[in-house]
PDB file of C-alpha atoms in Angstrom:
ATOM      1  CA  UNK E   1     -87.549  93.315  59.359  1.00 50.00           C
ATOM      2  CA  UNK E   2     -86.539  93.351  62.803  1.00 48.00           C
ATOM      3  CA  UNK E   3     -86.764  95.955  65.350  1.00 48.00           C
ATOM      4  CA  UNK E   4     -83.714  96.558  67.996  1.00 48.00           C
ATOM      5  CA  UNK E   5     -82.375  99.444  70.425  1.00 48.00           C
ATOM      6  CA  UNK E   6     -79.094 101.570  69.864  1.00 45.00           C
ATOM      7  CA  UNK E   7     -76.292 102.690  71.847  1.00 48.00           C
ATOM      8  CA  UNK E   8     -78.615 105.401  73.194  1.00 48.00           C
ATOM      9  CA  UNK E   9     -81.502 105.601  75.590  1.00 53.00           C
ATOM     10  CA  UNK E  10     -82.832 102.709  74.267  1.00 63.00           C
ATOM     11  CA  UNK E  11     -86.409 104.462  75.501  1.00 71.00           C
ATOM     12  CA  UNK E  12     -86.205 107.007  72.715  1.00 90.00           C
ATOM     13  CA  UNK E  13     -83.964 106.022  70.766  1.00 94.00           C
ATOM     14  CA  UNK E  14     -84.148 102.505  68.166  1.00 95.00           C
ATOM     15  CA  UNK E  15     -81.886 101.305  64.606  1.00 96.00           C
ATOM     16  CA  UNK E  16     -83.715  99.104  62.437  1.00 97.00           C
ATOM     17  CA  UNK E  17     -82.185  96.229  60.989  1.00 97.00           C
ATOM     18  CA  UNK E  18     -84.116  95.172  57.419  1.00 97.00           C
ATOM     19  CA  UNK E  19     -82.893  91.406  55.990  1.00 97.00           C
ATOM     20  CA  UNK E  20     -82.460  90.827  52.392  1.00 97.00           C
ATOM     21  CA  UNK E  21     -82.117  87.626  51.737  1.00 97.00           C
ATOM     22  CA  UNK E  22     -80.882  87.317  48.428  1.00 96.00           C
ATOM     23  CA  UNK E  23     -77.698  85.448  47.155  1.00 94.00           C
ATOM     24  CA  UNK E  24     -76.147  84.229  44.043  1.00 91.00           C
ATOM     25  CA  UNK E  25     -74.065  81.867  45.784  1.00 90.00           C
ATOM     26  CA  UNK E  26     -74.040  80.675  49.544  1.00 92.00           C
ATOM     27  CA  UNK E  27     -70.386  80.641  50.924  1.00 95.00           C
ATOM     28  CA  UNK E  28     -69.929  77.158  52.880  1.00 95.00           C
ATOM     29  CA  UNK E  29     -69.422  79.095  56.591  1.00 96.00           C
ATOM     30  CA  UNK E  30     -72.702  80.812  56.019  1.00 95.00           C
ATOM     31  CA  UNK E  31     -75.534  80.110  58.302  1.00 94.00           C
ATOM     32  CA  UNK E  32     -77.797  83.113  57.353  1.00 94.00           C
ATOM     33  CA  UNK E  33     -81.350  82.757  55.815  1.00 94.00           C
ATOM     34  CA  UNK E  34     -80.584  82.891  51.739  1.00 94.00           C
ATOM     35  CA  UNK E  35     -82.861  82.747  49.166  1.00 94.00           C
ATOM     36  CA  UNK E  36     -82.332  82.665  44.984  1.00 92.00           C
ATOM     37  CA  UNK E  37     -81.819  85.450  43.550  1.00 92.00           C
ATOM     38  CA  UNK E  38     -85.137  85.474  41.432  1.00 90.00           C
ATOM     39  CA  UNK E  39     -86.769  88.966  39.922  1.00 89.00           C
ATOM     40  CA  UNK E  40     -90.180  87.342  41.562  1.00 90.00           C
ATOM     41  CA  UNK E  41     -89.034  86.336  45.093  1.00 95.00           C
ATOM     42  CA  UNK E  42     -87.927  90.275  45.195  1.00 95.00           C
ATOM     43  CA  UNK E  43     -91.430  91.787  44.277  1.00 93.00           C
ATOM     44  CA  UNK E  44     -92.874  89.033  47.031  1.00 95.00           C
ATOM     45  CA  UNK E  45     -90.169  90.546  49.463  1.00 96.00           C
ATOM     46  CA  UNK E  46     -91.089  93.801  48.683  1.00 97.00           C
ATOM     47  CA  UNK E  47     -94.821  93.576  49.603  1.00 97.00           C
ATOM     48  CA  UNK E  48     -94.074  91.623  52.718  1.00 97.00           C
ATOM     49  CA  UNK E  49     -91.749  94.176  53.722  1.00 97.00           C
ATOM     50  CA  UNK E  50     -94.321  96.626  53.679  1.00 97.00           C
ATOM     51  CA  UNK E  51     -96.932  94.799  55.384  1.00 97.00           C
ATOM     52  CA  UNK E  52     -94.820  93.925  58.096  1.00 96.00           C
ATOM     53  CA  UNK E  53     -93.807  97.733  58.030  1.00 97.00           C
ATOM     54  CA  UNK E  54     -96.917  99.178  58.248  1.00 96.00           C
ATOM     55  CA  UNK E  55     -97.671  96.394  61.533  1.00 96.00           C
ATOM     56  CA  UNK E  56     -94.841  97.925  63.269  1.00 94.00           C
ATOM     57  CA  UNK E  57     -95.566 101.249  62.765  1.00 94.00           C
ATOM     58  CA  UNK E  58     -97.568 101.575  65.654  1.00 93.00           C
ATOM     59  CA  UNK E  59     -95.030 100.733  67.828  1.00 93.00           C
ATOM     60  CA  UNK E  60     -92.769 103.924  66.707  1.00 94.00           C
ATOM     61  CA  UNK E  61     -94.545 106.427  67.904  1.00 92.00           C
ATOM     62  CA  UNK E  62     -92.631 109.156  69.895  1.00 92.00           C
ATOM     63  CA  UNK E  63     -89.170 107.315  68.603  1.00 95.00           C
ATOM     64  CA  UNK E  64     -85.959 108.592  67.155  1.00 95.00           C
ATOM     65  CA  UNK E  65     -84.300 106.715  64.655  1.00 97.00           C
ATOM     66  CA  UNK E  66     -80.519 106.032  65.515  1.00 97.00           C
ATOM     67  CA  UNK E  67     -79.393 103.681  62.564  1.00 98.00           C
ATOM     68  CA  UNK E  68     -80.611 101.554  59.405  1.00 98.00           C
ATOM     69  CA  UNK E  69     -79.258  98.580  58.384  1.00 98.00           C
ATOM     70  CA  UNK E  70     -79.815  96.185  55.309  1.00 98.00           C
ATOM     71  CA  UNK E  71     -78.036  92.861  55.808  1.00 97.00           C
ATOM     72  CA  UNK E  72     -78.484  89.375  54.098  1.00 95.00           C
ATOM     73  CA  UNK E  73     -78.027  87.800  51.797  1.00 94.00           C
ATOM     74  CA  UNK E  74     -76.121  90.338  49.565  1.00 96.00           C
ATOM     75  CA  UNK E  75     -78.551  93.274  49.889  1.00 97.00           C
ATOM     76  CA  UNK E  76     -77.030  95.034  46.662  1.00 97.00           C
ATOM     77  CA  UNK E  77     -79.305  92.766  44.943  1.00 96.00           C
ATOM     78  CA  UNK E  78     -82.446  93.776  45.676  1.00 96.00           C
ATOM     79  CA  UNK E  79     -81.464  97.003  43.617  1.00 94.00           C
ATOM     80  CA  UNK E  80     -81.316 100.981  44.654  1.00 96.00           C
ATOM     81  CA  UNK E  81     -85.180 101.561  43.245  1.00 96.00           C
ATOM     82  CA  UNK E  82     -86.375  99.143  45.620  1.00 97.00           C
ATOM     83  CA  UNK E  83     -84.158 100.049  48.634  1.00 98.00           C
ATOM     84  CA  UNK E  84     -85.359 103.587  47.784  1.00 98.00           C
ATOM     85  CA  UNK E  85     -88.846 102.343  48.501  1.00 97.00           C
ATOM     86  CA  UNK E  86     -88.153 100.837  51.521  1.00 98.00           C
ATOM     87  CA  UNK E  87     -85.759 104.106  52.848  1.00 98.00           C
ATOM     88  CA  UNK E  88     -89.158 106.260  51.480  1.00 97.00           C
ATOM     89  CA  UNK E  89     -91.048 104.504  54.288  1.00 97.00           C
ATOM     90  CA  UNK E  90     -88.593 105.151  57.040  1.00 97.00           C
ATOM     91  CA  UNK E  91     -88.155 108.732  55.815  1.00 96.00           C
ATOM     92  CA  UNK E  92     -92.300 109.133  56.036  1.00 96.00           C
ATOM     93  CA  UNK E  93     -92.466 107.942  59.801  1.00 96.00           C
ATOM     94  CA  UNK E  94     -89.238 109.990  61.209  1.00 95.00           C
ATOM     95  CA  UNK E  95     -90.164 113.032  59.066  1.00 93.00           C
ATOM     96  CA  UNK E  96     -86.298 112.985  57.696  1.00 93.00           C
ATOM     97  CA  UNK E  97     -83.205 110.835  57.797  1.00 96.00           C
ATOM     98  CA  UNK E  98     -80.828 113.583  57.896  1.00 95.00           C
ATOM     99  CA  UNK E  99     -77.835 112.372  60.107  1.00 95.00           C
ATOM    100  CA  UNK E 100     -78.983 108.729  60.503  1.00 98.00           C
ATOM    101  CA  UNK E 101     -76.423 106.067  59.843  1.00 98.00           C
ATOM    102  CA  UNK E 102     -77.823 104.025  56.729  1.00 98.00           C
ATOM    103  CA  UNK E 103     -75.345 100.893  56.161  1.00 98.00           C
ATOM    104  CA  UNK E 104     -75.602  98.266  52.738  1.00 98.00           C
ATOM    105  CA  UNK E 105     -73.537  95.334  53.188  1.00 98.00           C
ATOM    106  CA  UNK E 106     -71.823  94.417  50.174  1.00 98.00           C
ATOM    107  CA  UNK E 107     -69.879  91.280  47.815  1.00 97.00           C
ATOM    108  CA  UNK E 108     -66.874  92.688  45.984  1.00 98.00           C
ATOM    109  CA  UNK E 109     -67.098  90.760  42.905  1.00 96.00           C
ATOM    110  CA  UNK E 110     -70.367  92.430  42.674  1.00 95.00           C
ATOM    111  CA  UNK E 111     -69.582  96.278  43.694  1.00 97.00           C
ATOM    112  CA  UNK E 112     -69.679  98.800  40.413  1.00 97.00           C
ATOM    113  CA  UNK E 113     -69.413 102.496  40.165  1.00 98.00           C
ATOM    114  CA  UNK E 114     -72.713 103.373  39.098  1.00 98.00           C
ATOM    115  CA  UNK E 115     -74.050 101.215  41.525  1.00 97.00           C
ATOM    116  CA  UNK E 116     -72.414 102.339  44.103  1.00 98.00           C
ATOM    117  CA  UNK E 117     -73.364 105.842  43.367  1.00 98.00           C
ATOM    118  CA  UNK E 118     -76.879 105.179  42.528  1.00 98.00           C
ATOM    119  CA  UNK E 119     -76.686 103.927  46.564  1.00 98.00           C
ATOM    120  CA  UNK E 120     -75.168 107.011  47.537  1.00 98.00           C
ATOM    121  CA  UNK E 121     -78.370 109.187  45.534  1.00 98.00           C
ATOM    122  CA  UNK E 122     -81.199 107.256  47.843  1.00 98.00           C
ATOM    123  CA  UNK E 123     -79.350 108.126  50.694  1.00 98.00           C
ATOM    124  CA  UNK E 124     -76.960 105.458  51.915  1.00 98.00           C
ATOM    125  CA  UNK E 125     -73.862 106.665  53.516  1.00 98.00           C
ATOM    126  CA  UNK E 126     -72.328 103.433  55.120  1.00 98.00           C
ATOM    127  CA  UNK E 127     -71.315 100.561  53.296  1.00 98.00           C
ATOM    128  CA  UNK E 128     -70.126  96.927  54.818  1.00 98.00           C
ATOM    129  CA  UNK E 129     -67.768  94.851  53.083  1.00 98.00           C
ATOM    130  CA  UNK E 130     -67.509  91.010  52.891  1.00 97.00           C
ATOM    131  CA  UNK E 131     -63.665  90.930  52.207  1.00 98.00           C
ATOM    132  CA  UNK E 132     -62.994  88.066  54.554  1.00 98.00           C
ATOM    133  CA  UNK E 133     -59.260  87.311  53.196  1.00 98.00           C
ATOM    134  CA  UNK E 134     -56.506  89.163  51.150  1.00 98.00           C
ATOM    135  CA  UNK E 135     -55.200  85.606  50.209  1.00 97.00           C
ATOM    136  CA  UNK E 136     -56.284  83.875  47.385  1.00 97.00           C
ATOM    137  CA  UNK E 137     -55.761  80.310  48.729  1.00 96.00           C
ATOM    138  CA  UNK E 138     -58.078  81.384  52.079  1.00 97.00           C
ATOM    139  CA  UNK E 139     -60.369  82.835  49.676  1.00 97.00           C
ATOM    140  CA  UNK E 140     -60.846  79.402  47.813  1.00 97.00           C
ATOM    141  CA  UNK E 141     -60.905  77.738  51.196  1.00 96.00           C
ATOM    142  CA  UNK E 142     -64.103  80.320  51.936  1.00 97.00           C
ATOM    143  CA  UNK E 143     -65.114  79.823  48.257  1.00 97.00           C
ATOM    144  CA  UNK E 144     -65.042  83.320  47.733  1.00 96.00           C
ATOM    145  CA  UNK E 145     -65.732  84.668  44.223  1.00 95.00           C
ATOM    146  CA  UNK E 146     -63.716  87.402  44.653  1.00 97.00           C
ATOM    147  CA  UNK E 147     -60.016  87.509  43.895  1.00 98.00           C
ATOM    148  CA  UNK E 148     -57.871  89.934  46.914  1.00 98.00           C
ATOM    149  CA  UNK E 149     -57.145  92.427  44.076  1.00 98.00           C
ATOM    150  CA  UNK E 150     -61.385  92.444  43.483  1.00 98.00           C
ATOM    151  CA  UNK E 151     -61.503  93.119  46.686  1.00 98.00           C
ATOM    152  CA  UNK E 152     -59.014  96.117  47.345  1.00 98.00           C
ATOM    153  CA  UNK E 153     -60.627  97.628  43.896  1.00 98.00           C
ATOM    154  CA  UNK E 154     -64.130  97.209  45.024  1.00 98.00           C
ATOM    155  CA  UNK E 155     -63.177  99.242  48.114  1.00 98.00           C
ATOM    156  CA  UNK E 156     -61.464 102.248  45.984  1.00 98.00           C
ATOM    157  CA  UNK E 157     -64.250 101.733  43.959  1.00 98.00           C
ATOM    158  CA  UNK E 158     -66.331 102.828  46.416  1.00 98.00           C
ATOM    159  CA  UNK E 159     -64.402 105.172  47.803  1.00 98.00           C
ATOM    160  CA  UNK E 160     -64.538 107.179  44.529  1.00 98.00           C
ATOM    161  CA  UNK E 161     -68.465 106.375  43.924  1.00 98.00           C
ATOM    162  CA  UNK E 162     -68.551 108.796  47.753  1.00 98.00           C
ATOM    163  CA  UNK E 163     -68.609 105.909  49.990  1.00 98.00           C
ATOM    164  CA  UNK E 164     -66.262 107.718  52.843  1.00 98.00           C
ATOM    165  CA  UNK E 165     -67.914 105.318  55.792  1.00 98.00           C
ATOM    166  CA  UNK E 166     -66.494 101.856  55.281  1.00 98.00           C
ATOM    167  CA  UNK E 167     -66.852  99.057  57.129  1.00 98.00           C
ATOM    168  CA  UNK E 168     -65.015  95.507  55.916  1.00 98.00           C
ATOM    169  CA  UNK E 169     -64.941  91.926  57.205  1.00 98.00           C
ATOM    170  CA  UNK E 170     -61.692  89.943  57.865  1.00 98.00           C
ATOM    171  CA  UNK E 171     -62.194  86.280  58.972  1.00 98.00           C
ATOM    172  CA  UNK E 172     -58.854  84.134  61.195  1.00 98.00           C
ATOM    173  CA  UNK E 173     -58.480  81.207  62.112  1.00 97.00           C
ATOM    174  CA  UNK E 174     -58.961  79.339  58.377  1.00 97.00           C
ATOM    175  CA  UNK E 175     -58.077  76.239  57.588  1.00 97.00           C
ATOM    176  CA  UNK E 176     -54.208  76.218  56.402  1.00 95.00           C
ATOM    177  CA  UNK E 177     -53.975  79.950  57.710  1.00 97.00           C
ATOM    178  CA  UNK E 178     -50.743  81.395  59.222  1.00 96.00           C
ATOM    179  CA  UNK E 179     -49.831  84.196  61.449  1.00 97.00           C
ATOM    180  CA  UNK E 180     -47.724  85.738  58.828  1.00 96.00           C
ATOM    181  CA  UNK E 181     -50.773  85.477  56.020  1.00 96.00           C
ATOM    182  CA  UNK E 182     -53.117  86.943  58.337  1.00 98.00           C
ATOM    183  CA  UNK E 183     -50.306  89.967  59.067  1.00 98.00           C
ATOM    184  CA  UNK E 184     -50.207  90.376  55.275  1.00 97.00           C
ATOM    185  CA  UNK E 185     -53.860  90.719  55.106  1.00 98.00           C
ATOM    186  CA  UNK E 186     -54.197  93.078  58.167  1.00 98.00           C
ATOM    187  CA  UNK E 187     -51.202  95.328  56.786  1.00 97.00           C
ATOM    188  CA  UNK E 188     -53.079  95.818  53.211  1.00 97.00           C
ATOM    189  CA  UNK E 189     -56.333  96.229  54.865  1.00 97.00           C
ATOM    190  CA  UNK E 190     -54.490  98.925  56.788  1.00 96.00           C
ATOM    191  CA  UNK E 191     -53.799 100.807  53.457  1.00 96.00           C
ATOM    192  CA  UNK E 192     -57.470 101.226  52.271  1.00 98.00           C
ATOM    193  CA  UNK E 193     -59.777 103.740  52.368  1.00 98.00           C
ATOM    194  CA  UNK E 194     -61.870 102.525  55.767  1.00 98.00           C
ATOM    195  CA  UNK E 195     -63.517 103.294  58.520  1.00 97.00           C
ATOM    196  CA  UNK E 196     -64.320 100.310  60.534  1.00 97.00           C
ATOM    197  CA  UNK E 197     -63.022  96.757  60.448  1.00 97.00           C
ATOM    198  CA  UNK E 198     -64.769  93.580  61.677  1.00 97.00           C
ATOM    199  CA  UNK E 199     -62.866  90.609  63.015  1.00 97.00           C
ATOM    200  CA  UNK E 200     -64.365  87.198  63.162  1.00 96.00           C
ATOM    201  CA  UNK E 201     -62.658  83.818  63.891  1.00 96.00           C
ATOM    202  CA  UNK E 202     -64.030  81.256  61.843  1.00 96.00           C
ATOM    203  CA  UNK E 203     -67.241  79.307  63.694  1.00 94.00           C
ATOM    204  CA  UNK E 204     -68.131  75.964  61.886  1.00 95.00           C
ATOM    205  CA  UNK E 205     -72.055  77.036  62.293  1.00 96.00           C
ATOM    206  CA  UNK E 206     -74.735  73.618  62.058  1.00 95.00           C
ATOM    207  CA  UNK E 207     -76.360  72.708  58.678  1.00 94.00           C
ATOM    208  CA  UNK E 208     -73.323  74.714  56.957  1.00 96.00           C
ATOM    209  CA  UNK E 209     -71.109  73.026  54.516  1.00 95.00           C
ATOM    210  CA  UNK E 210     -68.246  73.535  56.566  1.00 96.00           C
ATOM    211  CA  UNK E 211     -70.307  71.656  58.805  1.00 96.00           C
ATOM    212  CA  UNK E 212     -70.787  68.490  57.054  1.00 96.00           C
ATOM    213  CA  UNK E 213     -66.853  68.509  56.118  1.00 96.00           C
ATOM    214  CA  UNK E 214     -65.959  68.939  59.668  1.00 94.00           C
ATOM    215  CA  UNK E 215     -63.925  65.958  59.575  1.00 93.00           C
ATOM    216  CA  UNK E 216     -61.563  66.994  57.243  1.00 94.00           C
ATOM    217  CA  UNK E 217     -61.391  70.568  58.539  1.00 95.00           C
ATOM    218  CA  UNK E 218     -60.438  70.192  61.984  1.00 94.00           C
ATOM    219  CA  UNK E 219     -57.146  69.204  61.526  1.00 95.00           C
ATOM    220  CA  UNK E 220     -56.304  72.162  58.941  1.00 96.00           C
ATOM    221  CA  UNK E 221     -57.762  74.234  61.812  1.00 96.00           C
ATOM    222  CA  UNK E 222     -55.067  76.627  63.760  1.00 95.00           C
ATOM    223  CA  UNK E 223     -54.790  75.833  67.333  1.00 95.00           C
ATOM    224  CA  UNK E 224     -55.984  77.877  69.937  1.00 95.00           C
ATOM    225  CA  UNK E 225     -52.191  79.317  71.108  1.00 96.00           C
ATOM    226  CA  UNK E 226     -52.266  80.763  67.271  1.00 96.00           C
ATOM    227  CA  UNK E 227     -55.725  81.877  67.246  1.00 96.00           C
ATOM    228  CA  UNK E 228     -55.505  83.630  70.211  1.00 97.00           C
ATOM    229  CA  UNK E 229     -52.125  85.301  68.698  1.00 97.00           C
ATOM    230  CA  UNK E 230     -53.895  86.026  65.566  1.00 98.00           C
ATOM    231  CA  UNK E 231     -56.409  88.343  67.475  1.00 97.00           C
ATOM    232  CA  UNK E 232     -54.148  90.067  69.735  1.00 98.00           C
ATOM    233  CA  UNK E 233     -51.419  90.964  66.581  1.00 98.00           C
ATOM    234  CA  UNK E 234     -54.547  92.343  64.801  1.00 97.00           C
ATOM    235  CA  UNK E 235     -54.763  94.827  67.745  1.00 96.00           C
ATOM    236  CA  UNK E 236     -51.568  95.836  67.701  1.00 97.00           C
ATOM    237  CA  UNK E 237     -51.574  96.142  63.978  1.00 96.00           C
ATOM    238  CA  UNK E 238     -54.278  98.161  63.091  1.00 95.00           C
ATOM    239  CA  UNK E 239     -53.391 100.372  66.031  1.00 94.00           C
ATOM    240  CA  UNK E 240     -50.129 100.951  64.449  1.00 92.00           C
TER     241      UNK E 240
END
């Protein structure tokens, strides 16, 4: 569980940022901690969590509480009851967590009604989408286990389940990607219920799979003329 300041007066003001590391697969761009997705590991998570919570509790004294936000890992997995546990904590040190920004981040394949609305009950109001592509043939690049109609579902999905704060991720600059792909993702994108999109260009992190294939990547790689293109059309767009 880490500990970091918010866009306010970082004096008074701090968002906590809580790490599940959990994963059923680990996507071959991913440099993130992971773990198995294992009943046990998530009871041993659990009581670390609140050690380490009650250690830092010390330091919150005469704080205000900006933001939560549980990343991994796929942080659906640790399940609402326990998330509730963890938000029970929080809630007991700030007195309430009305009007605090309290994001999930989520894997489409994996996003369900009554999971999303069990989220909603313990008090999450944010959710973070790992969309990355609405191509299929970037999404098997990314080996992705969603399919892009998964994806657009999961969001409406959400949507419905009371989800009206969401965030979802895009990736550019894949291997075999075009200008008029990523257009065609940006434009459908465009068309769901959102809030927030993320942007990030493809980094070939160390120790990643992508990493050890970097040979045969490279060249599928678009250059940096098209690249920089690819951002500066996604401004213009989503402002559009």
């Amino acid at each position: 569980m880490l500990m970091s300041g918010s866009c306010y007066n970082t004096a008074e003001w701090i968002s906590l940022y809580i790490h599940i590391p959990f994963c059923s697969h680990k996507c071959p761009y991913c440099h993130f901690y992971v773990i198995p997705d294992k009943p046990s590991f998530k009871d041993t998570l659990l009581h670390g969590l609140q050690r380490e919570w009650s250690s830092i509790q010390p330091h919150l004294e005469g704080k205000k509480l900006a933001s939560v936000y549980f990343g991994g890992g796929t942080p659906t997995l640790f399940e609402p009851q326990r998330t509730s546990q963890v938000l029970g904590w929080i809630g007991d040190q700030f007195q309430s967590l009305d009007g605090v920004e309290i994001t999930i981040e989520a894997n489409p394949e994996q996003i369900t009604y009554d999971q999303m609305a069990a989220l909603r009950r313990i008090g999450i109001n944010r959710l973070s989408v790992g969309i990355q592509s609405l191509h299929s043939d970037e999404l098997q690049i990314l080996d992705r286990r969603h399919s892009p109609a998964r994806a657009k579902e999961s969001i409406f999905c959400a949507h419905e389940a009371g989800f009206h704060n969401i965030s979802i991720d895009l990736m550019y600059e894949l291997p075999n990607q075009t200008i008029e792909h990523w257009h065609e993702t940006l434009r459908q994108a465009a068309t769901l219920p959102i809030t927030h999109i993320s942007l990030y260009n493809l980094t070939i992190e160390p120790h990643t799979i992508f990493d050890k294939q970097q040979q045969k990547l490279r060249p599928l790689l678009p250059d940096d003329e098209t690249s920089a293109q690819m951002y500066l059309d996604a401004i213009q767009i989503l402002s559009e």
